[in-house]
């Protein structure tokens, strides 16, 4: 069963618009971690943010912010004032304590296209 | 600090052959995980190695195997290649301790099976 769902396949925006990416996860663990990674056309997965299940504080880091809500099992990610360089596929990932920490379960990814 | 390196970056093989991919983790990292990425199945976990021991394994046939050396470098091997093995193979390195740490990914190896 899919444990991480990214319902948005592709999002197209014009530069300077905000982009919010949705992620819904499923787990029975009380201790788990959630991640967002970015994959540009080169293929490498670039780490963006990490959150553990005990910290629901939402933060802003530069143009990135996230909204973690355990009550709805959601971990949404927002890019503020998007730029062309933000064009990439974005993946949400779950790592569970009852599984080894090195095993990530990824969502299907959301393609973000930012046009000038 | 050097990042995760993977070699080779590109490979073309024919069905029935075997292939070995290599991954060198970030210095000081002892955990290496491997993932297969295809358009149809997305990113799927293959296996994880820590201190030369396989710590976890995904749902892949026995044709897929791996190992880790004492310097934490890891290799994965795919025997009797099939067309469906064409994919981007990514490895990730982490500290591998009791607490979750961020995993950092390499640039991947693109394998094409003809």
mmCIF file of C-alpha atoms in Angstrom, chain B:
data_model
loop_
_atom_site.group_PDB
_atom_site.id
_atom_site.type_symbol
_atom_site.label_atom_id
_atom_site.label_comp_id
_atom_site.label_asym_id
_atom_site.label_seq_id
_atom_site.Cartn_x
_atom_site.Cartn_y
_atom_site.Cartn_z
ATOM 1 C CA UNK B 1 33.160 17.874 2.226
ATOM 2 C CA UNK B 2 32.786 15.679 -0.817
ATOM 3 C CA UNK B 3 29.321 14.423 -1.581
ATOM 4 C CA UNK B 4 28.113 10.966 -2.485
ATOM 5 C CA UNK B 5 29.728 9.665 -5.641
ATOM 6 C CA UNK B 6 28.441 6.966 -7.945
ATOM 7 C CA UNK B 7 30.199 5.232 -10.777
ATOM 8 C CA UNK B 8 29.669 4.793 -13.592
ATOM 9 C CA UNK B 9 27.217 7.541 -14.406
ATOM 10 C CA UNK B 10 25.884 5.822 -17.520
ATOM 11 C CA UNK B 11 25.770 2.211 -18.607
ATOM 12 C CA UNK B 12 24.395 0.376 -21.597
ATOM 13 C CA UNK B 13 24.030 -3.379 -21.317
ATOM 14 C CA UNK B 14 22.175 -6.120 -23.139
ATOM 15 C CA UNK B 15 19.692 -8.582 -21.756
ATOM 16 C CA UNK B 16 21.254 -11.449 -19.855
ATOM 17 C CA UNK B 17 24.381 -9.566 -18.886
ATOM 18 C CA UNK B 18 25.236 -8.551 -15.376
ATOM 19 C CA UNK B 19 26.235 -5.157 -14.032
ATOM 20 C CA UNK B 20 27.948 -3.767 -10.952
ATOM 21 C CA UNK B 21 27.345 -0.249 -9.702
ATOM 22 C CA UNK B 22 29.451 1.512 -7.117
ATOM 23 C CA UNK B 23 28.661 4.089 -4.460
ATOM 24 C CA UNK B 24 31.068 5.983 -2.216
ATOM 25 C CA UNK B 25 29.314 7.644 0.722
ATOM 26 C CA UNK B 26 30.144 10.920 2.374
ATOM 27 C CA UNK B 27 33.187 10.625 4.591
ATOM 28 C CA UNK B 28 32.141 9.438 8.042
ATOM 29 C CA UNK B 29 28.834 8.015 6.887
ATOM 30 C CA UNK B 30 28.370 4.310 7.543
ATOM 31 C CA UNK B 31 24.957 3.689 6.027
ATOM 32 C CA UNK B 32 24.335 3.272 2.312
ATOM 33 C CA UNK B 33 20.917 2.727 0.787
ATOM 34 C CA UNK B 34 20.065 1.960 -2.823
ATOM 35 C CA UNK B 35 16.983 2.959 -4.771
ATOM 36 C CA UNK B 36 15.677 2.218 -8.245
ATOM 37 C CA UNK B 37 13.792 4.942 -10.069
ATOM 38 C CA UNK B 38 11.633 4.196 -13.100
ATOM 39 C CA UNK B 39 8.856 6.234 -14.742
ATOM 40 C CA UNK B 40 6.325 3.535 -13.982
ATOM 41 C CA UNK B 41 7.210 2.539 -10.423
ATOM 42 C CA UNK B 42 8.818 5.701 -9.127
ATOM 43 C CA UNK B 43 11.453 5.523 -6.425
ATOM 44 C CA UNK B 44 11.695 2.091 -4.857
ATOM 45 C CA UNK B 45 13.933 0.986 -2.019
ATOM 46 C CA UNK B 46 16.354 -1.798 -2.877
ATOM 47 C CA UNK B 47 18.445 -2.345 0.249
ATOM 48 C CA UNK B 48 20.362 -0.681 3.029
ATOM 49 C CA UNK B 49 23.812 -1.530 4.324
ATOM 50 C CA UNK B 50 25.366 -0.501 7.599
ATOM 51 C CA UNK B 51 28.785 -1.571 8.832
ATOM 52 C CA UNK B 52 29.079 -4.164 6.072
ATOM 53 C CA UNK B 53 25.749 -5.786 6.975
ATOM 54 C CA UNK B 54 22.522 -5.664 5.062
ATOM 55 C CA UNK B 55 20.105 -3.981 7.428
ATOM 56 C CA UNK B 56 17.017 -3.959 5.260
ATOM 57 C CA UNK B 57 15.875 -5.191 1.884
ATOM 58 C CA UNK B 58 13.134 -4.137 -0.457
ATOM 59 C CA UNK B 59 10.868 -6.275 -2.567
ATOM 60 C CA UNK B 60 13.167 -7.082 -5.451
ATOM 61 C CA UNK B 61 14.154 -10.456 -6.931
ATOM 62 C CA UNK B 62 17.335 -12.185 -5.923
ATOM 63 C CA UNK B 63 19.018 -10.971 -9.123
ATOM 64 C CA UNK B 64 19.590 -7.757 -7.212
ATOM 65 C CA UNK B 65 22.295 -7.996 -4.608
ATOM 66 C CA UNK B 66 24.684 -5.720 -2.837
ATOM 67 C CA UNK B 67 27.519 -5.501 -0.408
ATOM 68 C CA UNK B 68 29.387 -2.978 1.646
ATOM 69 C CA UNK B 69 33.073 -2.803 2.303
ATOM 70 C CA UNK B 70 34.953 -1.863 5.443
ATOM 71 C CA UNK B 71 35.465 1.682 4.130
ATOM 72 C CA UNK B 72 31.651 1.987 3.769
ATOM 73 C CA UNK B 73 31.780 1.986 -0.014
ATOM 74 C CA UNK B 74 28.987 -0.109 -1.455
ATOM 75 C CA UNK B 75 28.320 -1.993 -4.640
ATOM 76 C CA UNK B 76 25.151 -3.368 -6.060
ATOM 77 C CA UNK B 77 24.981 -6.092 -8.647
ATOM 78 C CA UNK B 78 22.221 -7.026 -11.014
ATOM 79 C CA UNK B 79 22.574 -10.366 -12.727
ATOM 80 C CA UNK B 80 20.745 -11.638 -15.809
ATOM 81 C CA UNK B 81 19.592 -8.203 -16.817
ATOM 82 C CA UNK B 82 16.072 -7.698 -18.105
ATOM 83 C CA UNK B 83 14.682 -4.825 -20.144
ATOM 84 C CA UNK B 84 12.698 -3.725 -17.090
ATOM 85 C CA UNK B 85 15.903 -3.137 -15.150
ATOM 86 C CA UNK B 86 16.499 0.002 -17.189
ATOM 87 C CA UNK B 87 16.358 2.727 -14.585
ATOM 88 C CA UNK B 88 18.156 5.389 -12.639
ATOM 89 C CA UNK B 89 19.869 3.784 -9.655
ATOM 90 C CA UNK B 90 20.434 6.134 -6.761
ATOM 91 C CA UNK B 91 22.418 5.567 -3.641
ATOM 92 C CA UNK B 92 22.131 7.549 -0.448
ATOM 93 C CA UNK B 93 24.457 7.830 2.486
ATOM 94 C CA UNK B 94 23.719 8.569 6.105
ATOM 95 C CA UNK B 95 25.397 8.349 9.471
ATOM 96 C CA UNK B 96 23.317 5.305 10.275
ATOM 97 C CA UNK B 97 23.053 5.905 13.985
ATOM 98 C CA UNK B 98 20.149 5.131 16.292
ATOM 99 C CA UNK B 99 18.490 8.424 15.506
ATOM 100 C CA UNK B 100 17.327 9.312 12.056
ATOM 101 C CA UNK B 101 19.685 11.481 10.138
ATOM 102 C CA UNK B 102 19.239 13.020 6.754
ATOM 103 C CA UNK B 103 20.266 10.867 3.841
ATOM 104 C CA UNK B 104 22.178 12.485 1.030
ATOM 105 C CA UNK B 105 21.890 11.160 -2.477
ATOM 106 C CA UNK B 106 24.422 10.695 -5.211
ATOM 107 C CA UNK B 107 23.944 11.727 -8.849
ATOM 108 C CA UNK B 108 22.802 8.240 -9.824
ATOM 109 C CA UNK B 109 23.742 5.687 -12.454
ATOM 110 C CA UNK B 110 21.546 5.552 -15.522
ATOM 111 C CA UNK B 111 21.326 1.979 -16.751
ATOM 112 C CA UNK B 112 19.885 1.144 -20.141
ATOM 113 C CA UNK B 113 19.262 -2.500 -20.958
ATOM 114 C CA UNK B 114 18.854 -3.318 -24.653
#
